[in-house]
Coordinates of C-alpha atoms in Angstrom, one line a residue:
Chain A
M200 CA 13.4 8.4 -1.0
Q201 CA 14.9 5.0 -0.7
L202 CA 13.1 4.6 2.6
L203 CA 9.8 5.0 0.8
T204 CA 10.8 2.4 -1.8
G205 CA 11.7 0.1 1.1
I206 CA 8.4 0.7 2.7
A207 CA 6.6 0.0 -0.5
L208 CA 8.5 -3.3 -0.9
G209 CA 8.0 -4.0 2.8
S210 CA 4.3 -3.6 2.6
I211 CA 4.1 -6.6 0.3
Y212 CA 6.2 -8.6 2.7
A213 CA 4.0 -7.5 5.6
L214 CA 0.9 -8.6 3.8
L215 CA 2.3 -12.0 2.9
A216 CA 3.6 -12.6 6.4
L217 CA 0.2 -11.4 7.8
G218 CA -1.6 -14.1 5.7
L219 CA 0.9 -16.7 6.8
C220 CA 0.5 -15.7 10.4
L221 CA -3.2 -15.7 10.3
I222 CA -3.3 -19.3 9.1
F223 CA -0.6 -20.4 11.4
G224 CA -2.0 -18.7 14.5
M225 CA -5.4 -20.3 14.1
L226 CA -4.8 -23.6 12.4
N227 CA -1.2 -24.3 13.3
V228 CA -0.5 -24.9 9.6
V229 CA 2.4 -23.4 7.7
N230 CA 1.2 -22.8 4.3
F231 CA 4.1 -23.6 2.1
A232 CA 2.0 -22.8 -0.9
H233 CA 1.6 -19.2 0.2
G234 CA 4.1 -18.0 -2.4
A235 CA 2.2 -20.0 -5.0
F236 CA -1.0 -18.3 -4.0
F237 CA 0.8 -15.0 -4.3
M238 CA 1.9 -16.0 -7.8
V239 CA -1.6 -17.1 -8.8
G240 CA -2.9 -13.8 -7.5
A241 CA -0.5 -11.9 -9.7
F242 CA -1.5 -14.0 -12.8
M243 CA -5.2 -13.7 -12.1
G244 CA -4.9 -10.0 -11.4
V245 CA -3.2 -9.3 -14.8
Y246 CA -5.7 -11.7 -16.5
F247 CA -8.8 -10.0 -15.0
L248 CA -7.3 -6.6 -15.8
G249 CA -7.0 -7.7 -19.4
V250 CA -10.6 -9.0 -19.5
T251 CA -12.4 -6.3 -17.6
G252 CA -10.0 -3.5 -18.4
N253 CA -10.6 -2.2 -14.9
F254 CA -7.9 -2.4 -12.2
W255 CA -10.4 -1.9 -9.3
F256 CA -12.5 -4.7 -10.6
S257 CA -9.6 -7.1 -10.7
L258 CA -8.6 -5.9 -7.3
I259 CA -11.9 -7.3 -6.0
L260 CA -12.1 -10.4 -8.2
T261 CA -8.6 -11.7 -7.6
P262 CA -8.7 -12.2 -3.8
L263 CA -12.1 -13.7 -4.3
A264 CA -10.7 -16.2 -6.7
T265 CA -7.6 -17.1 -4.6
G266 CA -9.8 -17.1 -1.5
V267 CA -12.1 -19.8 -3.1
L268 CA -9.0 -21.7 -4.1
G269 CA -7.9 -21.5 -0.5
L270 CA -11.3 -22.7 0.8
L271 CA -11.1 -25.8 -1.5
T272 CA -7.5 -26.4 -0.4
E273 CA -8.5 -26.4 3.3
R274 CA -11.7 -28.5 2.8
F275 CA -10.3 -31.2 0.7
L276 CA -6.5 -31.3 1.3
V277 CA -5.6 -29.8 4.6
R278 CA -8.6 -30.9 6.7
P279 CA -7.9 -34.6 6.5
L280 CA -4.4 -33.9 8.0
Y281 CA -5.4 -32.2 11.2
G282 CA -4.1 -34.1 14.2
R283 CA -1.3 -35.8 12.2
G284 CA 1.4 -33.3 13.4
I285 CA 2.6 -30.2 11.9
D286 CA 4.8 -31.6 9.2
Y287 CA 2.1 -33.1 7.1
P288 CA 0.1 -30.0 6.2
L289 CA 3.4 -28.3 5.4
L290 CA 4.4 -31.1 3.1
L291 CA 1.0 -31.2 1.4
T292 CA 1.0 -27.5 0.7
F293 CA 4.6 -27.8 -0.6
G294 CA 3.3 -30.4 -3.1
L295 CA 0.4 -28.1 -3.9
S296 CA 2.8 -25.3 -4.8
Y297 CA 4.3 -27.6 -7.5
V298 CA 0.9 -28.2 -8.9
L299 CA -0.1 -24.5 -8.9
I300 CA 3.2 -23.5 -10.6
E301 CA 2.6 -26.0 -13.3
A302 CA -1.1 -25.1 -13.6
M303 CA -0.1 -21.5 -14.3
R304 CA 2.5 -22.7 -16.9
V305 CA -0.1 -24.7 -18.7
T306 CA -2.6 -21.9 -18.7
F307 CA -0.5 -18.9 -19.4
G308 CA 2.8 -20.3 -20.8
I309 CA 6.2 -20.4 -19.2
E310 CA 7.1 -16.9 -20.2
G311 CA 4.5 -15.3 -17.9
L312 CA 2.5 -12.2 -18.5
P313 CA 3.5 -8.6 -19.1
S314 CA 2.6 -6.6 -16.0
V315 CA 0.4 -3.6 -16.3
T316 CA 0.3 -0.5 -14.2
P317 CA -3.3 0.9 -14.1
D318 CA -3.7 4.2 -16.0
G319 CA -4.6 6.4 -13.1
L320 CA -1.5 5.3 -11.1
K321 CA 1.2 5.8 -13.8
G322 CA 3.8 8.5 -13.4
T323 CA 5.3 10.1 -10.4
L324 CA 4.2 12.4 -7.7
D325 CA 6.1 15.1 -5.9
V326 CA 6.2 14.0 -2.2
G327 CA 8.2 17.1 -1.0
I328 CA 11.7 15.4 -1.0
G329 CA 11.5 14.4 -4.6
F330 CA 9.4 12.5 -7.2
F331 CA 8.1 9.1 -6.3
P332 CA 6.2 6.6 -8.4
K333 CA 2.5 7.0 -7.8
Y334 CA 1.9 3.3 -7.9
R335 CA 4.2 2.7 -4.9
L336 CA 2.4 5.3 -2.9
F337 CA -0.9 3.6 -3.8
L338 CA 0.7 0.3 -2.7
I339 CA 1.6 1.7 0.7
A340 CA -1.8 3.2 1.2
A341 CA -3.6 0.0 0.0
T342 CA -1.5 -2.1 2.4
A343 CA -2.3 0.2 5.3
V344 CA -6.0 -0.1 4.5
I345 CA -5.9 -3.9 4.3
I346 CA -3.9 -4.3 7.4
F347 CA -6.3 -2.0 9.3
A348 CA -9.3 -4.0 7.9
V349 CA -7.8 -7.2 9.1
W350 CA -7.0 -5.8 12.5
F351 CA -10.5 -4.4 12.7
F352 CA -12.0 -7.7 11.7
I353 CA -10.0 -9.7 14.3
Q354 CA -10.2 -7.2 17.1
K355 CA -13.6 -5.5 16.8
T356 CA -16.1 -8.0 15.2
R357 CA -17.9 -11.0 16.5
Y358 CA -16.2 -13.2 14.0
G359 CA -12.8 -11.9 15.1
L360 CA -13.7 -12.8 18.7
I361 CA -14.6 -16.3 17.6
I362 CA -11.3 -16.7 15.7
K363 CA -9.3 -15.5 18.7
A364 CA -11.2 -17.8 21.0
G365 CA -10.7 -20.6 18.6
A366 CA -7.0 -20.0 18.5
A367 CA -6.8 -20.0 22.3
D368 CA -8.9 -23.0 23.0
Q369 CA -10.8 -24.8 20.3
D370 CA -12.6 -27.2 22.6
I371 CA -14.3 -24.5 24.6
V372 CA -15.4 -22.8 21.3
K373 CA -16.8 -26.2 20.2
V374 CA -18.7 -26.6 23.4
L375 CA -20.2 -23.2 22.9
G376 CA -21.9 -24.5 19.8
I377 CA -19.7 -22.9 17.2
D378 CA -18.7 -24.9 14.2
I379 CA -15.0 -24.6 14.5
A380 CA -14.4 -26.4 11.2
K381 CA -16.2 -23.6 9.4
V382 CA -14.1 -21.0 11.2
W383 CA -10.9 -22.7 10.1
L384 CA -12.2 -22.9 6.6
M385 CA -12.9 -19.2 6.6
V386 CA -9.5 -18.3 8.1
F387 CA -7.6 -20.4 5.6
G388 CA -9.6 -18.8 2.7
L389 CA -9.0 -15.3 4.1
G390 CA -5.2 -16.0 4.4
C391 CA -5.1 -17.2 0.8
A392 CA -7.2 -14.2 -0.3
I393 CA -4.7 -11.9 1.3
A394 CA -1.8 -13.7 -0.5
G395 CA -3.6 -13.3 -3.8
L396 CA -4.3 -9.7 -3.1
S397 CA -0.7 -9.0 -2.4
G398 CA 0.1 -10.8 -5.6
I399 CA -2.0 -8.5 -7.7
L400 CA -0.8 -5.4 -5.8
A401 CA 2.8 -6.5 -6.4
S402 CA 2.3 -7.4 -10.1
P403 CA 3.0 -3.9 -11.5
T404 CA 6.3 -3.7 -9.7
R405 CA 7.8 -7.0 -10.7
S406 CA 7.6 -9.5 -13.6
V407 CA 4.8 -12.0 -13.5
N408 CA 6.0 -15.5 -14.1
P409 CA 5.3 -18.9 -12.6
E410 CA 8.5 -18.9 -10.5
M411 CA 7.9 -15.6 -8.9
G412 CA 6.4 -17.2 -5.8
I413 CA 9.5 -19.0 -4.8
P414 CA 11.9 -16.2 -3.7
I415 CA 9.0 -14.4 -2.1
L416 CA 8.2 -17.4 -0.1
A417 CA 11.7 -17.6 1.3
E418 CA 11.6 -13.9 2.0
S419 CA 8.3 -14.0 3.8
F420 CA 9.6 -16.8 5.9
V421 CA 12.5 -14.5 6.8
V422 CA 9.9 -11.9 7.8
T423 CA 8.1 -14.4 9.9
V424 CA 11.2 -15.6 11.6
V425 CA 12.4 -12.0 12.3
G426 CA 9.0 -10.9 13.5
G427 CA 8.2 -13.9 15.6
M428 CA 5.8 -16.6 14.5
G429 CA 2.1 -16.1 15.3
S430 CA 2.5 -12.4 16.1
P431 CA 0.6 -10.2 13.6
V432 CA 2.3 -7.1 14.9
G433 CA 5.7 -8.8 14.4
A434 CA 4.6 -9.7 10.8
V435 CA 3.9 -6.1 9.9
V436 CA 6.8 -4.5 11.6
A437 CA 9.3 -7.1 10.3
G438 CA 7.8 -6.9 6.9
L439 CA 8.5 -3.2 6.7
L440 CA 11.9 -3.6 8.3
V441 CA 13.0 -6.3 5.8
G442 CA 11.8 -4.1 2.9
V443 CA 13.7 -1.1 4.2
V444 CA 16.9 -3.1 4.8
Y445 CA 16.6 -4.6 1.3
S446 CA 16.3 -1.2 -0.5
M447 CA 18.9 0.5 1.7
T448 CA 21.4 -2.3 0.9
S449 CA 20.6 -2.2 -2.8
L450 CA 21.3 1.6 -2.7
F451 CA 24.8 1.3 -1.1
F452 CA 25.8 -2.3 -2.0
P453 CA 23.7 -3.5 -4.9
D454 CA 25.4 -6.9 -5.1
L455 CA 24.5 -7.7 -1.5
A456 CA 20.8 -6.7 -1.7
E457 CA 19.4 -10.2 -1.7
L458 CA 21.8 -11.4 1.0
S459 CA 21.1 -8.5 3.3
I460 CA 17.7 -9.7 4.5
F461 CA 19.1 -13.2 5.2
V462 CA 21.9 -11.7 7.2
L463 CA 19.3 -9.8 9.1
M464 CA 17.6 -13.0 9.9
A465 CA 20.8 -14.7 11.0
V466 CA 21.5 -11.8 13.4
V467 CA 18.0 -11.9 14.8
L468 CA 18.3 -15.7 15.3
L469 CA 21.6 -15.3 17.2
I470 CA 20.2 -12.6 19.5
R471 CA 16.6 -13.5 19.8
P472 CA 15.8 -17.0 18.4
Q473 CA 12.1 -16.4 19.0
G474 CA 12.0 -13.4 16.8
L475 CA 11.5 -9.7 17.7
F476 CA 7.9 -10.0 18.8
G477 CA 7.7 -13.7 19.5
K478 CA 7.2 -15.1 23.0
A479 CA 10.1 -17.1 24.5
G480 CA 9.3 -20.8 24.3
A481 CA 6.9 -20.4 21.4
M482 CA 9.3 -21.9 19.1
G483 CA 8.4 -25.6 19.8
Chain W
M178 CA 8.2 -63.7 2.1
K179 CA 8.6 -62.2 5.5
S180 CA 11.8 -64.0 6.2
F181 CA 13.1 -62.8 2.8
F182 CA 12.5 -59.2 3.9
Q183 CA 14.1 -59.9 7.3
L184 CA 17.2 -61.2 5.5
I185 CA 17.4 -58.0 3.4
A186 CA 16.9 -55.9 6.6
R187 CA 19.7 -57.7 8.4
H188 CA 22.2 -57.3 5.6
R189 CA 20.9 -54.1 4.2
V190 CA 24.2 -52.7 2.8
L191 CA 25.1 -56.0 1.2
A192 CA 21.6 -56.4 -0.2
S193 CA 21.5 -53.0 -1.7
T194 CA 25.1 -53.4 -3.2
L195 CA 24.1 -56.6 -4.9
F196 CA 20.9 -55.0 -6.2
L197 CA 22.7 -51.9 -7.4
M198 CA 25.3 -54.1 -9.2
I199 CA 22.7 -55.3 -11.7
F200 CA 20.6 -52.1 -11.5
P201 CA 21.9 -50.4 -14.7
F202 CA 20.8 -53.5 -16.7
I203 CA 17.1 -53.2 -15.7
M204 CA 17.0 -49.4 -16.4
P205 CA 16.2 -48.1 -19.9
Y206 CA 19.6 -46.4 -20.0
E207 CA 22.6 -46.0 -17.8
A208 CA 22.4 -42.2 -17.3
L209 CA 19.1 -42.7 -15.6
A210 CA 20.6 -45.3 -13.4
I211 CA 23.4 -43.0 -12.4
N212 CA 21.0 -40.2 -11.7
I213 CA 19.0 -42.5 -9.4
L214 CA 22.2 -43.6 -7.7
I215 CA 23.2 -39.9 -7.0
F216 CA 19.7 -38.7 -5.9
G217 CA 19.2 -41.8 -3.9
L218 CA 22.3 -40.9 -2.0
F219 CA 21.2 -37.3 -1.7
A220 CA 17.8 -38.4 -0.3
M221 CA 19.4 -40.9 2.1
G222 CA 21.6 -38.1 3.5
F223 CA 18.6 -35.9 3.9
N224 CA 16.6 -38.7 5.5
L225 CA 19.3 -39.2 8.2
L226 CA 18.3 -35.8 9.5
F227 CA 14.5 -35.9 8.7
G228 CA 13.5 -39.5 9.0
Y229 CA 15.6 -40.5 11.9
M230 CA 15.8 -37.3 13.9
G231 CA 12.6 -35.5 12.8
L232 CA 14.3 -32.3 11.6
L233 CA 12.6 -31.2 8.3
S234 CA 15.2 -29.2 6.4
F235 CA 14.3 -27.4 3.3
G236 CA 17.8 -26.2 2.6
H237 CA 19.6 -29.4 1.7
A238 CA 20.1 -28.3 -1.9
A239 CA 22.8 -26.1 -0.4
F240 CA 24.9 -29.1 0.4
L241 CA 24.3 -30.8 -2.9
G242 CA 25.3 -27.5 -4.6
I243 CA 28.3 -26.8 -2.4
G244 CA 29.6 -30.3 -3.1
S245 CA 29.0 -29.9 -6.8
Y246 CA 30.5 -26.5 -7.1
L247 CA 33.6 -27.1 -4.9
T248 CA 34.4 -30.3 -6.8
G249 CA 33.8 -28.5 -10.1
I250 CA 35.8 -25.4 -9.1
G251 CA 38.7 -27.6 -7.9
I252 CA 38.8 -29.4 -11.3
V253 CA 38.2 -26.4 -13.6
H254 CA 40.1 -23.7 -11.9
Y255 CA 42.8 -25.5 -9.9
S256 CA 43.2 -28.7 -12.1
M257 CA 42.9 -31.0 -9.1
P258 CA 42.8 -34.7 -9.6
W259 CA 39.1 -35.8 -9.3
G260 CA 39.7 -37.9 -6.1
S261 CA 40.9 -34.9 -4.1
A262 CA 38.2 -32.7 -5.7
I263 CA 35.6 -35.0 -4.3
L264 CA 37.2 -34.7 -0.9
V265 CA 37.1 -30.9 -1.2
G266 CA 33.4 -31.0 -2.0
V267 CA 32.6 -33.3 0.9
I268 CA 34.6 -31.3 3.4
G269 CA 33.1 -28.0 2.1
A270 CA 29.6 -29.3 2.4
A271 CA 30.4 -30.5 6.0
I272 CA 31.6 -27.0 6.9
G273 CA 28.6 -25.5 5.3
G274 CA 26.5 -27.9 7.4
L275 CA 28.3 -26.8 10.5
L276 CA 27.5 -23.2 9.9
M277 CA 23.9 -23.7 8.8
G278 CA 23.3 -26.2 11.5
F279 CA 24.7 -23.9 14.1
L280 CA 22.0 -21.3 13.3
A281 CA 19.2 -23.6 12.4
I282 CA 19.2 -25.9 15.5
R283 CA 18.5 -22.8 17.6
T284 CA 15.0 -23.1 16.4
R285 CA 12.5 -25.9 16.4
G286 CA 9.7 -27.4 14.4
I287 CA 8.5 -25.5 11.4
Y288 CA 10.9 -22.6 12.3
F289 CA 13.6 -25.0 11.5
S290 CA 12.2 -25.7 8.1
M291 CA 11.8 -21.9 7.4
V292 CA 15.3 -21.1 8.6
T293 CA 17.0 -23.8 6.6
L294 CA 15.0 -22.7 3.5
A295 CA 16.2 -19.1 4.0
L296 CA 19.8 -20.1 4.7
G297 CA 19.7 -22.3 1.6
Q298 CA 18.8 -19.1 -0.3
I299 CA 21.9 -17.4 1.0
V300 CA 24.1 -20.1 -0.4
F301 CA 22.2 -19.9 -3.7
Y302 CA 22.8 -16.1 -4.0
C303 CA 26.5 -16.4 -2.9
F304 CA 27.3 -18.9 -5.6
Y305 CA 25.1 -17.1 -8.1
K306 CA 26.9 -13.8 -7.5
A307 CA 30.4 -15.3 -7.6
E308 CA 30.2 -15.4 -11.3
S309 CA 34.0 -15.5 -12.1
L310 CA 34.3 -18.8 -10.1
T311 CA 30.9 -20.4 -10.7
G312 CA 29.7 -19.2 -14.0
G313 CA 26.6 -17.6 -12.4
E314 CA 23.5 -18.3 -14.3
N315 CA 25.1 -20.4 -17.0
G316 CA 26.6 -22.8 -14.4
L317 CA 30.1 -24.1 -14.2
R318 CA 31.2 -25.9 -17.4
G319 CA 34.1 -28.2 -18.2
V320 CA 34.2 -30.5 -15.2
R321 CA 36.1 -33.2 -17.1
V322 CA 37.5 -36.4 -15.7
D323 CA 40.3 -37.8 -17.9
N324 CA 41.1 -41.4 -18.4
F325 CA 43.2 -42.8 -15.5
N326 CA 44.9 -46.1 -14.5
I327 CA 43.9 -48.4 -11.7
L328 CA 46.3 -51.4 -11.3
G329 CA 47.4 -51.0 -14.8
I330 CA 43.9 -50.9 -16.3
T331 CA 42.9 -47.8 -18.1
V332 CA 39.5 -46.6 -16.9
D333 CA 37.4 -44.6 -19.4
F334 CA 35.2 -42.3 -17.3
L335 CA 33.1 -41.4 -20.3
N336 CA 31.8 -45.0 -20.7
P337 CA 28.5 -44.8 -18.9
L338 CA 28.7 -48.2 -17.4
V339 CA 32.2 -47.7 -16.1
K340 CA 31.1 -44.3 -14.6
Y341 CA 28.2 -46.0 -13.0
Y342 CA 30.4 -48.5 -11.1
I343 CA 32.9 -45.9 -10.1
I344 CA 30.0 -43.8 -8.6
L345 CA 28.5 -46.9 -7.1
F346 CA 31.8 -47.5 -5.2
F347 CA 31.4 -44.2 -3.4
V348 CA 27.7 -44.6 -2.9
V349 CA 28.3 -48.0 -1.2
I350 CA 30.9 -46.5 1.1
A351 CA 28.4 -43.8 2.1
M352 CA 25.6 -46.4 2.6
W353 CA 27.8 -48.5 4.8
L354 CA 28.6 -45.4 6.8
I355 CA 24.9 -44.5 7.2
S356 CA 24.1 -48.0 8.2
R357 CA 26.9 -48.0 10.8
I358 CA 25.6 -44.6 12.2
L359 CA 22.1 -45.9 12.4
S360 CA 23.0 -49.1 14.3
S361 CA 25.4 -47.3 16.6
P362 CA 24.4 -45.7 20.0
L363 CA 24.2 -42.4 18.1
G364 CA 21.4 -43.8 15.9
A365 CA 19.5 -44.7 19.0
V366 CA 19.9 -41.2 20.5
M367 CA 18.7 -39.7 17.1
E368 CA 15.5 -41.8 17.3
A369 CA 15.1 -40.9 20.9
I370 CA 15.3 -37.2 20.0
R371 CA 12.8 -37.7 17.2
E372 CA 10.3 -39.4 19.5
N373 CA 10.6 -37.0 22.4
E374 CA 13.2 -34.3 22.6
K375 CA 12.6 -33.3 26.2
R376 CA 12.8 -36.9 27.4
A377 CA 16.0 -37.5 25.5
A378 CA 17.5 -34.4 27.2
A379 CA 16.3 -35.7 30.6
C380 CA 18.1 -39.0 29.9
G381 CA 21.3 -37.0 29.8
F382 CA 21.9 -36.8 26.1
D383 CA 23.3 -33.6 24.7
V384 CA 20.4 -32.9 22.3
A385 CA 21.9 -29.8 20.7
R386 CA 25.2 -31.4 20.0
T387 CA 23.7 -34.5 18.6
K388 CA 21.5 -32.4 16.3
L389 CA 24.5 -30.5 15.1
L390 CA 26.6 -33.6 14.6
V391 CA 23.9 -35.3 12.5
F392 CA 23.3 -32.1 10.6
V393 CA 27.0 -32.1 9.6
L394 CA 27.0 -35.8 8.7
S395 CA 23.9 -35.4 6.6
A396 CA 25.4 -32.4 4.9
A397 CA 28.6 -34.2 4.1
I398 CA 26.7 -37.2 2.5
C399 CA 24.6 -34.7 0.4
G400 CA 27.8 -33.0 -0.5
L401 CA 29.2 -36.3 -1.7
A402 CA 26.1 -36.8 -3.8
G403 CA 26.7 -33.3 -5.2
S404 CA 30.4 -34.0 -6.0
L405 CA 29.5 -37.2 -7.8
R406 CA 26.8 -35.3 -9.8
A407 CA 29.4 -32.7 -11.0
L408 CA 31.6 -35.5 -12.2
H409 CA 28.6 -37.3 -13.9
L410 CA 27.2 -34.2 -15.6
S411 CA 30.6 -32.6 -16.3
I412 CA 28.8 -29.2 -15.6
V413 CA 27.3 -27.8 -12.4
P414 CA 24.0 -26.1 -13.2
I415 CA 22.9 -23.3 -10.8
D416 CA 19.7 -25.4 -10.3
S417 CA 21.7 -27.7 -8.0
L418 CA 21.3 -25.0 -5.3
H419 CA 17.7 -24.3 -6.0
Y420 CA 15.0 -24.6 -3.4
L421 CA 13.1 -27.0 -5.5
Q422 CA 16.1 -29.3 -5.4
S423 CA 15.7 -29.3 -1.6
G424 CA 12.1 -30.1 -2.1
Q425 CA 13.1 -33.1 -4.2
A426 CA 14.9 -34.6 -1.3
V427 CA 11.9 -34.1 0.8
M428 CA 9.6 -35.6 -1.8
M429 CA 11.8 -38.6 -2.4
S430 CA 12.0 -39.4 1.3
I431 CA 8.3 -39.2 1.8
L432 CA 7.5 -41.1 -1.4
G433 CA 9.8 -44.0 -0.5
G434 CA 9.3 -43.9 3.3
M435 CA 11.0 -41.6 5.7
G436 CA 12.9 -43.1 8.6
T437 CA 13.6 -46.3 6.7
F438 CA 16.9 -47.3 5.3
F439 CA 15.9 -48.2 1.7
G440 CA 12.9 -45.7 1.5
P441 CA 14.7 -42.6 0.2
F442 CA 16.5 -44.7 -2.5
I443 CA 13.2 -46.2 -3.6
G444 CA 11.6 -42.8 -3.6
A445 CA 14.4 -41.4 -5.7
A446 CA 14.1 -44.3 -8.2
V447 CA 10.4 -44.0 -8.5
M448 CA 10.4 -40.3 -8.8
L449 CA 13.2 -40.1 -11.4
Y450 CA 11.7 -43.0 -13.4
L451 CA 8.3 -41.3 -13.3
E452 CA 9.9 -38.1 -14.5
D453 CA 11.6 -40.0 -17.3
V454 CA 8.3 -41.6 -18.4
V455 CA 6.1 -38.5 -17.9
T456 CA 8.4 -36.1 -19.8
T457 CA 8.0 -38.3 -22.9
F458 CA 4.4 -37.1 -23.3
T459 CA 4.2 -33.9 -21.4
K460 CA 6.7 -31.3 -20.2
H461 CA 4.6 -30.5 -17.2
W462 CA 6.0 -33.4 -15.1
M463 CA 6.2 -31.2 -12.0
A464 CA 2.4 -31.2 -11.8
V465 CA 2.3 -35.0 -11.9
I466 CA 5.0 -35.3 -9.3
G467 CA 3.2 -32.7 -7.1
L468 CA -0.1 -34.7 -7.4
V469 CA 1.6 -38.0 -6.7
F470 CA 3.3 -36.5 -3.7
M471 CA 0.1 -35.0 -2.3
F472 CA -1.6 -38.3 -2.8
F473 CA 1.1 -40.0 -0.7
V474 CA 1.0 -37.4 2.0
L475 CA -2.8 -37.8 2.3
F476 CA -3.1 -41.6 2.0
F477 CA 0.2 -43.3 2.4
P478 CA 2.3 -41.1 4.8
K479 CA 4.6 -44.0 5.4
G480 CA 5.7 -44.1 1.8
I481 CA 6.2 -47.1 -0.4
W482 CA 8.8 -49.0 1.6
G483 CA 7.3 -47.9 4.9
T484 CA 3.9 -49.2 3.9
I485 CA 5.4 -52.6 2.8
L486 CA 7.2 -52.9 6.1
S487 CA 4.2 -52.1 8.2
K488 CA 2.1 -54.6 6.2
L489 CA 4.7 -57.2 7.0
N490 CA 4.9 -56.1 10.6
L491 CA 8.6 -55.7 10.3
N492 CA 8.6 -52.2 11.6
Q493 CA 8.8 -52.7 15.3
D494 CA 12.2 -54.3 15.8
S495 CA 14.4 -52.8 13.2
K496 CA 13.7 -49.9 10.8
S497 CA 15.4 -51.3 7.8

């Protein structure tokens, strides 16, 4: 039972880390505003749900909105910083997170919004070993679908091929006549869309407030470090692992729940500094 | 003009001491001047690691917080005299730095930022959960400093101007120490590591040990800033440990000019002054700070002081 809760929590982590990993693997940019995009996604999700009254509708609108926000960010803020080292995009997105947090405070107030569980997904379902909230099952299923879709997109489509090629050698891709800048734009937008999507998916399970992105950013960094940077498999596996560790600890030692995942990270760092699925030497 | 700046650069500790002596009189009120003093020191301690050795830590609030809390706990729960409480805060922060540094320097680049951020969260939760000692969410209250005597003169710590000069005394000592470190061989090794880590290692320097040493020194200085802050505010808010506080150190360094001696201090002054002004007409000052910061990252990556220095071509010989 607690395992399922952990997997439900872990799927949010996995999605976030996947988005981070996508942007990092391709653009070599650590999006410090990732938690803020997650937070914006949660706000927009609840807002769209209130306006349209349809959860599925807002499930489509929200990632589109945060995706567009991501596109604008890449085009006007991150793009001028390519070639200036890895610290500058990181710092810039950090500043952006301040602005996004305040923007949500201005728009929706500092209290945040009440989170809403869609009607069809309320209540619990008998899963054989006991009753489990329907929404969390939906969360696990939705994450699985999204992860599969991203995997399919990267591995099996023409665009995915271009993205992979671009990550391996951008000059060759340029020579082949592909507008690499456009590819980067799309990847950044996609990463932010996934962050927004995880925001709306997570919103019924936690309180929606402007600060919600901050702890989750730290936690998704833990996932990234545990999984190994730039490894999508690592992001997913570590995400689930962190979720399970968190919910198991909160079952047995409730006071230590928040600490447990950081301890996990410290242990992984001591044994395998490059992360579980990271390549040795990829830390530089 | 240029020779004036060179003079300042040569006697940087003396120049900043003289300036800081008159500083409270040009600020709108003393509390702001004290705040700038404390956060300037915090940013300088952070900059030792980031600006001079290129390690971008997002966990430095941990040291500010450890310094604050240990000093506060010493005074509130063990009725220590404030002098030794400061010492406890600084030593505690240095030990914290040793532990965090030991883990964090195993990683490089952005991983380092991520790991320090995550470890900073550990410290946050530890102090947050230890409610009986730290007051949890409400913060630690009642960090009072009673009147005391120096050379037969009674010193009233509640007088803001007196408090300013007492805190300045510690800040100047720390500045002198930072200046000494930077002009020592250690300072040269630090800059060598920033410019090219592999080459520094090939030259025979122990890169890992230097990194750890500077991490500890930087933590101790930030711990001192924290201790002084606890005495200044007479409470320790849990915010001291917050990740946004780490971010403030980063912002101040960039704004003023990372890798320069005065930069972080100028950054702290500008940012806190801006906060003071902006909050009078909107409570959303974070958005303003965020936008200003983004503007600097995009267009003036050298920061205020760094840009001035490079305009004057002073940057090559000594990074003042």
